Coordinates of C-alpha atoms and ligand atoms in Angstrom, one line a residue:
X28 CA -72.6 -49.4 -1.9
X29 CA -70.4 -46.7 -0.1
X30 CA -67.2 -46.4 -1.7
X31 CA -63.5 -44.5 -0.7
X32 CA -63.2 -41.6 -3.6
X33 CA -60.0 -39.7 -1.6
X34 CA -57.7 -39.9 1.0
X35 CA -56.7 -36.3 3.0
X36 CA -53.3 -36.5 4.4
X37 CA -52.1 -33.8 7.0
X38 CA -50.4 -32.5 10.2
X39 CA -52.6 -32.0 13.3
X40 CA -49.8 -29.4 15.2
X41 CA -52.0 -28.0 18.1
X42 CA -50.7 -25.1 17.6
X43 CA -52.7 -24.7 14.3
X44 CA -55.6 -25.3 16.2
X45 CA -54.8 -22.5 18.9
X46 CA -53.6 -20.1 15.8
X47 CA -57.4 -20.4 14.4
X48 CA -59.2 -20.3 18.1
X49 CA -57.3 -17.4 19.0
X50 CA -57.8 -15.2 15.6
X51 CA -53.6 -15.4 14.5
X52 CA -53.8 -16.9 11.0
X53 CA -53.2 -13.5 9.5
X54 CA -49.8 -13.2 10.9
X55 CA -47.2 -13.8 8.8
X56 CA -45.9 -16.9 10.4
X57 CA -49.4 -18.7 10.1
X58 CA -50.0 -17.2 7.0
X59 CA -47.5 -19.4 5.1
X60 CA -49.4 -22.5 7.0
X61 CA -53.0 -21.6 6.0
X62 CA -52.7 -20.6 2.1
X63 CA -51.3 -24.4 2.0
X64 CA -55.0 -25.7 2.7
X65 CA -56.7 -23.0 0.9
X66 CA -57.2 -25.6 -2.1
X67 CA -58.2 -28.2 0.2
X68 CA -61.2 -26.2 1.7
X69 CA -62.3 -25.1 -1.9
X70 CA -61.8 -29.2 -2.7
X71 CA -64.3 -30.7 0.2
X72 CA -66.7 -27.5 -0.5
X73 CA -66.7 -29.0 -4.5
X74 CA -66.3 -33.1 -3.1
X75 CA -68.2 -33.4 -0.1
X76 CA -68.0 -36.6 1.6
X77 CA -71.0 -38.3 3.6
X78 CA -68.7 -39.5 5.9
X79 CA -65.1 -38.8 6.9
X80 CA -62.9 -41.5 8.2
X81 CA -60.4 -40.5 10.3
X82 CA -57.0 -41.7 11.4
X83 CA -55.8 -40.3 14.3
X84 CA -53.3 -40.3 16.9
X85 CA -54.4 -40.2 20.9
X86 CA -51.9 -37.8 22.6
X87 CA -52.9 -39.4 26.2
X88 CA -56.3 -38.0 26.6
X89 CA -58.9 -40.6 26.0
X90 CA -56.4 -43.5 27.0
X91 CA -54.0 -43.1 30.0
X92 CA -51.0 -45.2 30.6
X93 CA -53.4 -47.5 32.1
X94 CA -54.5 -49.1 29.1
X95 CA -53.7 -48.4 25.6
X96 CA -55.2 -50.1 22.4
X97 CA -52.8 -50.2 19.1
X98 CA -56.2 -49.6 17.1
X99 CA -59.0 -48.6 18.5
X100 CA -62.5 -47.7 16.6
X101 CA -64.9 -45.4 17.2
X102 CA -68.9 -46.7 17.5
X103 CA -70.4 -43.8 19.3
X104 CA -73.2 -41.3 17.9
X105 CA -71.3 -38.4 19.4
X106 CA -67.7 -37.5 20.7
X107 CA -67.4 -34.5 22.8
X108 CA -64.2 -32.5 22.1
X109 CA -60.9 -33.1 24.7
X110 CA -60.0 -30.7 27.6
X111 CA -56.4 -30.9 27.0
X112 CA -55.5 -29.2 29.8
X113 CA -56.9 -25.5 28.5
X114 CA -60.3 -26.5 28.1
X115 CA -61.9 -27.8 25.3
X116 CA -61.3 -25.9 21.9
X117 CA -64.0 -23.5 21.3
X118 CA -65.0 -26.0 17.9
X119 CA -68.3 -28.2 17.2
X120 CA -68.8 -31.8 19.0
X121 CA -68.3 -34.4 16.5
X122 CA -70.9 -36.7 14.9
X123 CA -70.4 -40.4 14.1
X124 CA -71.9 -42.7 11.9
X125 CA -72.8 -45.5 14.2
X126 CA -74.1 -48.0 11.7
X127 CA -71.3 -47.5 9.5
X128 CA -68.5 -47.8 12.5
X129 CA -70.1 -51.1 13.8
X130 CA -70.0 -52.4 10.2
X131 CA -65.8 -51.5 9.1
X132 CA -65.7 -53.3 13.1
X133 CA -67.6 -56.1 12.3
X134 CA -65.4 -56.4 8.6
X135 CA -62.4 -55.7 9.8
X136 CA -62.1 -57.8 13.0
X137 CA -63.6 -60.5 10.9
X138 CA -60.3 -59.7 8.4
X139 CA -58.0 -60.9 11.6
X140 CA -57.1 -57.5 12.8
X141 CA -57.9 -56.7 16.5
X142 CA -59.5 -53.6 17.2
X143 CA -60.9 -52.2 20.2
X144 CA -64.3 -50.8 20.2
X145 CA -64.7 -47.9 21.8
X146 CA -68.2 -46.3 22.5
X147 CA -66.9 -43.1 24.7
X148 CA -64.0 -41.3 23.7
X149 CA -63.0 -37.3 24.0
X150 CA -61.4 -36.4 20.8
X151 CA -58.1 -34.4 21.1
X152 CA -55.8 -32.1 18.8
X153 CA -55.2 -35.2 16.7
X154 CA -59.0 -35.0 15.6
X155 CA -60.1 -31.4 15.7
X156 CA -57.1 -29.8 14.1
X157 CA -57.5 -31.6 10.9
X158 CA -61.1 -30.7 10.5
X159 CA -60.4 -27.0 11.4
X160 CA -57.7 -27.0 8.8
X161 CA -59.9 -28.7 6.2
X162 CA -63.6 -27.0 7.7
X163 CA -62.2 -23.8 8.9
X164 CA -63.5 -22.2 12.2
X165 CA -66.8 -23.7 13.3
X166 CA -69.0 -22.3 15.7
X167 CA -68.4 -24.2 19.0
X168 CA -72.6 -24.2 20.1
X169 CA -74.8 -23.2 16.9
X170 CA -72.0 -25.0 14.4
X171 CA -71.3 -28.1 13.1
X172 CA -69.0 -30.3 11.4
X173 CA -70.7 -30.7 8.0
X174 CA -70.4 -34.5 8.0
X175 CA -70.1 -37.4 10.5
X176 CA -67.0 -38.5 11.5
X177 CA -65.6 -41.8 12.5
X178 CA -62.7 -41.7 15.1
X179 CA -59.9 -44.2 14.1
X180 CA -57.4 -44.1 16.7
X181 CA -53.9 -45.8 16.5
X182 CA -51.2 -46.3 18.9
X183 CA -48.0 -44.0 18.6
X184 CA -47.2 -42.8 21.3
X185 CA -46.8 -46.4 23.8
X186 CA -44.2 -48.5 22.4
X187 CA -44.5 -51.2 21.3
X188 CA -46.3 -49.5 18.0
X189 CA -47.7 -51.0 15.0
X190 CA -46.1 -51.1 12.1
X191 CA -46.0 -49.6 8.4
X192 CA -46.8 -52.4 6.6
X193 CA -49.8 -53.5 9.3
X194 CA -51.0 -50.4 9.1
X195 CA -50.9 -50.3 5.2
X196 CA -52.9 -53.7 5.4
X197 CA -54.8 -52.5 7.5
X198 CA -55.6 -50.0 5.2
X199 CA -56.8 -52.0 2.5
X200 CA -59.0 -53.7 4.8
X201 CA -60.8 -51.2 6.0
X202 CA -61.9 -50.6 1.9
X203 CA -62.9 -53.8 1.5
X204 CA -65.6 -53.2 4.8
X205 CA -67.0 -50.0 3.4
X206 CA -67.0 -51.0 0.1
X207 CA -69.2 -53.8 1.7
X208 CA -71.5 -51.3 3.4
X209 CA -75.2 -51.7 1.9
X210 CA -76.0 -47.7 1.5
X211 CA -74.5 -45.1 -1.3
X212 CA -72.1 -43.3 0.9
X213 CA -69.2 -41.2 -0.2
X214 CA -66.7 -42.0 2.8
X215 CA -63.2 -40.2 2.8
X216 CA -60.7 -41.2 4.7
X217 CA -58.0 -39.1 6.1
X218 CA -54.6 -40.2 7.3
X219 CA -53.0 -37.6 10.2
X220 CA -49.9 -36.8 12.1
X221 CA -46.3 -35.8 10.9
X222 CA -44.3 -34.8 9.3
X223 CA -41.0 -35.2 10.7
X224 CA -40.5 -33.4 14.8
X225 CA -39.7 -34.4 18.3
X226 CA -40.6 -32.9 20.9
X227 CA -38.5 -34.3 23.5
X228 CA -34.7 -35.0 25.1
X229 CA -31.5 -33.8 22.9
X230 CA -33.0 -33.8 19.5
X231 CA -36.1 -31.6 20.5
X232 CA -36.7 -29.3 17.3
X233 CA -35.5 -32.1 14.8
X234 CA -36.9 -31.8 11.1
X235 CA -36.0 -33.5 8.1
X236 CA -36.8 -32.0 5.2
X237 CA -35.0 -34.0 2.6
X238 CA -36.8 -37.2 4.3
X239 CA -40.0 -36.0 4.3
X240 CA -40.2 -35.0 1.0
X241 CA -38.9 -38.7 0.1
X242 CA -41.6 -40.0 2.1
X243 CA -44.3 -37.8 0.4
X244 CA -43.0 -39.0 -3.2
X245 CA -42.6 -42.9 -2.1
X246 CA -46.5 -42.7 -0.4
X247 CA -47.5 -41.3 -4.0
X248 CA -45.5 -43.5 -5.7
X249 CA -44.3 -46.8 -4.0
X250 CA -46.2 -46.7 -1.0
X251 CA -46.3 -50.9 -0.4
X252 CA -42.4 -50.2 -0.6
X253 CA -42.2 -47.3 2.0
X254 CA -44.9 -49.6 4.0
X255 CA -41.7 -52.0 4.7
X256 CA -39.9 -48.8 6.2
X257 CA -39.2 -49.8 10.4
X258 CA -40.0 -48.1 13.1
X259 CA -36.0 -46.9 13.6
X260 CA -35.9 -45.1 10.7
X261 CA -38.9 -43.1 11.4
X262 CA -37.0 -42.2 14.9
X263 CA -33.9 -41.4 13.3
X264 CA -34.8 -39.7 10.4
X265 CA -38.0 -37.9 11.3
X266 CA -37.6 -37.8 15.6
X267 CA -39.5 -39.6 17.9
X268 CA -42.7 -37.9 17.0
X269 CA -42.5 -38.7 13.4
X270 CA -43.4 -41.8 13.6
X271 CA -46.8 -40.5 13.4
X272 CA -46.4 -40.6 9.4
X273 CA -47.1 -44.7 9.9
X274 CA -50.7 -43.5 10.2
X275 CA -50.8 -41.9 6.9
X276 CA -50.5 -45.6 5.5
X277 CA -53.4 -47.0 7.0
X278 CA -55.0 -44.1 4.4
X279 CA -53.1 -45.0 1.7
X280 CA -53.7 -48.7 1.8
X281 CA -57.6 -47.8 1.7
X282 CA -57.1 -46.6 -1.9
X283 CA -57.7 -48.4 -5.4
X284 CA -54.3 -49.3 -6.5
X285 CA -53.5 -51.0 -3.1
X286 CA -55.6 -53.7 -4.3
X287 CA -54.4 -54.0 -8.2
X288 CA -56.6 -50.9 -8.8
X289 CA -56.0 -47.6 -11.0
X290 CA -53.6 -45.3 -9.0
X291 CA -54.7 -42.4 -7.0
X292 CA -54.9 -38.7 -8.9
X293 CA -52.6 -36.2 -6.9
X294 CA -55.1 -32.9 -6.3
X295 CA -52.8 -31.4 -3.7
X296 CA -49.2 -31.6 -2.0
X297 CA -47.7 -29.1 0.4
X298 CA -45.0 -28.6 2.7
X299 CA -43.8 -26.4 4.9
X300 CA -41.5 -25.6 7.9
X301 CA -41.6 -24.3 10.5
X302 CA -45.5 -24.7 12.2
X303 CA -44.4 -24.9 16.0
X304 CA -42.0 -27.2 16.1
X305 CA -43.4 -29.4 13.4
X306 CA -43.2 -29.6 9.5
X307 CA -46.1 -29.6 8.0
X308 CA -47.2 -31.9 5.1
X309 CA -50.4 -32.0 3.3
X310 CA -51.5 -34.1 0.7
X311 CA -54.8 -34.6 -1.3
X312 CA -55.3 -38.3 -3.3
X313 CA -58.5 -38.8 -5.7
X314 CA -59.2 -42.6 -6.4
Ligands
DHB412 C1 -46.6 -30.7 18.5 C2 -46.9 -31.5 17.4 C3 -47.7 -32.6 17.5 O1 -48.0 -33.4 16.5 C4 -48.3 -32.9 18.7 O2 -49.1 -33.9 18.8 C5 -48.0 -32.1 19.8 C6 -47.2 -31.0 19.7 C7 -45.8 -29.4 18.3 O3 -45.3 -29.2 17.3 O4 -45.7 -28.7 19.3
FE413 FE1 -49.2 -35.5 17.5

């Protein structure tokens, strides 16, 4: 049977993504951003998964204005990487599990949540910047991601968004489909967006330090409690953008002790400001 052993929690700044294309990371500014994931790449090189299950935010590339699905899976054998207005990033295509994508569709929709099935979707900065961070630099042609990838992407940026506590359901039904999946598969899943930022109108530049770090204890600690946390907090506390973080509980509720299990073992947990105009979180949970 496949099984979720970890959840990867992080940022996905685009700016991280432009620091790596572009040769920066030894400058002192990115510096301070990178040794945070050094663990993290010596981690997946010593725990590599079979599949990596990623949560995602859409930044209006794939879906316009003109339609826009609150959770929306990806079944496609390949996804080719966004043109975000700069041209693609110079990094590998990435590989999906088809078989195991129609099965977590097939589960989950039959566990009364509505996703959409999507079958062609660019992936953006959402998608690529956390595999760079966890993968380092790929070659764009003769590279590859080391693993398939399945696209999960959720609504944030359209309101009316979903909540924390659907998406921590959520969570925990996506488990129960790959843990219902008939092959031996080591699937991580990884949760992505945040921390606190806006990018936008008066507050532009708006971090939250204190909160942030209260969020990354409670989603160690008490995450069905922060699940209850509404959507005006997350604007008021961590800006417009930060509501992103509600992400990171569709990856938390995938892991044991959502479901009366032993709790997760914390490998990793960093933060840091400033990356753009972003703080930076990273977090690393065994089951
Ligand atoms: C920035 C951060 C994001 O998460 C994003 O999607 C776009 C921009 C930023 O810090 O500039
Ligand atoms: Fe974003």
């Amino acid at each position: 049977m496949a099984r979720i052993t970890a959840s990867v929690y992080t940022s996905h700044v685009p700016a991280i993504g432009a620091a790596m294309d572009l040769g920066k990371t030894h400058e002192p500014y990115w510096q301070n951003v990178f040794t945070g994931y050094e663990y993290g790449r010596q981690w997946i090189q010593d725990n590599p998964p079979d599949v990596v299950f990623l949560v995602y935010n859409d930044h209006a590339t794939a879906f316009s204005l003109d339609f826009i699905p609150t959770f929306a899976i990806g079944t496609a054998a390949e996804y080719l990487v966004a043109d975000e207005g700069f041209g693609p990033r110079p990094v590998p295509k990435v590989i999906g599990h088809p078989e195991l994508s129609a099965h977590i569709a097939q589960s989950v929709i039959q566990q009364d949540f509505d996703l959409t099935i999507v079958n062609n979707m660019p992936v953006d900065h959402g998608l690529t910047v956390p595999l760079s961070l966890m993968y380092g630099a790929r070659d764009p042609v003769k590279g590859a991601w080391p693993c398939p990838v399945i696209p999960f992407a959720v609504n944030v940026v359209q309101y009316p968004v979903p909540s924390g506590r659907r998406c921590y359901e959520l969570g925990k039904a996506i488990r129960k489909a790959v843990e219902s999946f008939d092959e031996d598969l080591n699937v991580q899943i990884w949760g992505t967006g945040g921390m606190s930022h806006q990018l936008q109108g008066p507050r532009a530049g708006l971090i939250n330090k204190e909160w942030d770090n209260k969020f990354l204890d409670r989603l160690i600690d008490d995450p069905a409690g922060l699940a209850d946390v509404g959507h005006i907090e997350y604007v008021r506390e961590a800006g417009s953008e930060g509501i992103e973080l509600v992400m990171w509980l569709i990856a938390r509720g995938a892991m044991a002790d959502a479901v009366g299990g032993p709790k997760p073992v914390v490998k990793h947990r960093f933060y840091h400001v400033p990356a753009s105009n972003t703080a930076v979180g990273h977090l690393i949970l065994e089951n």
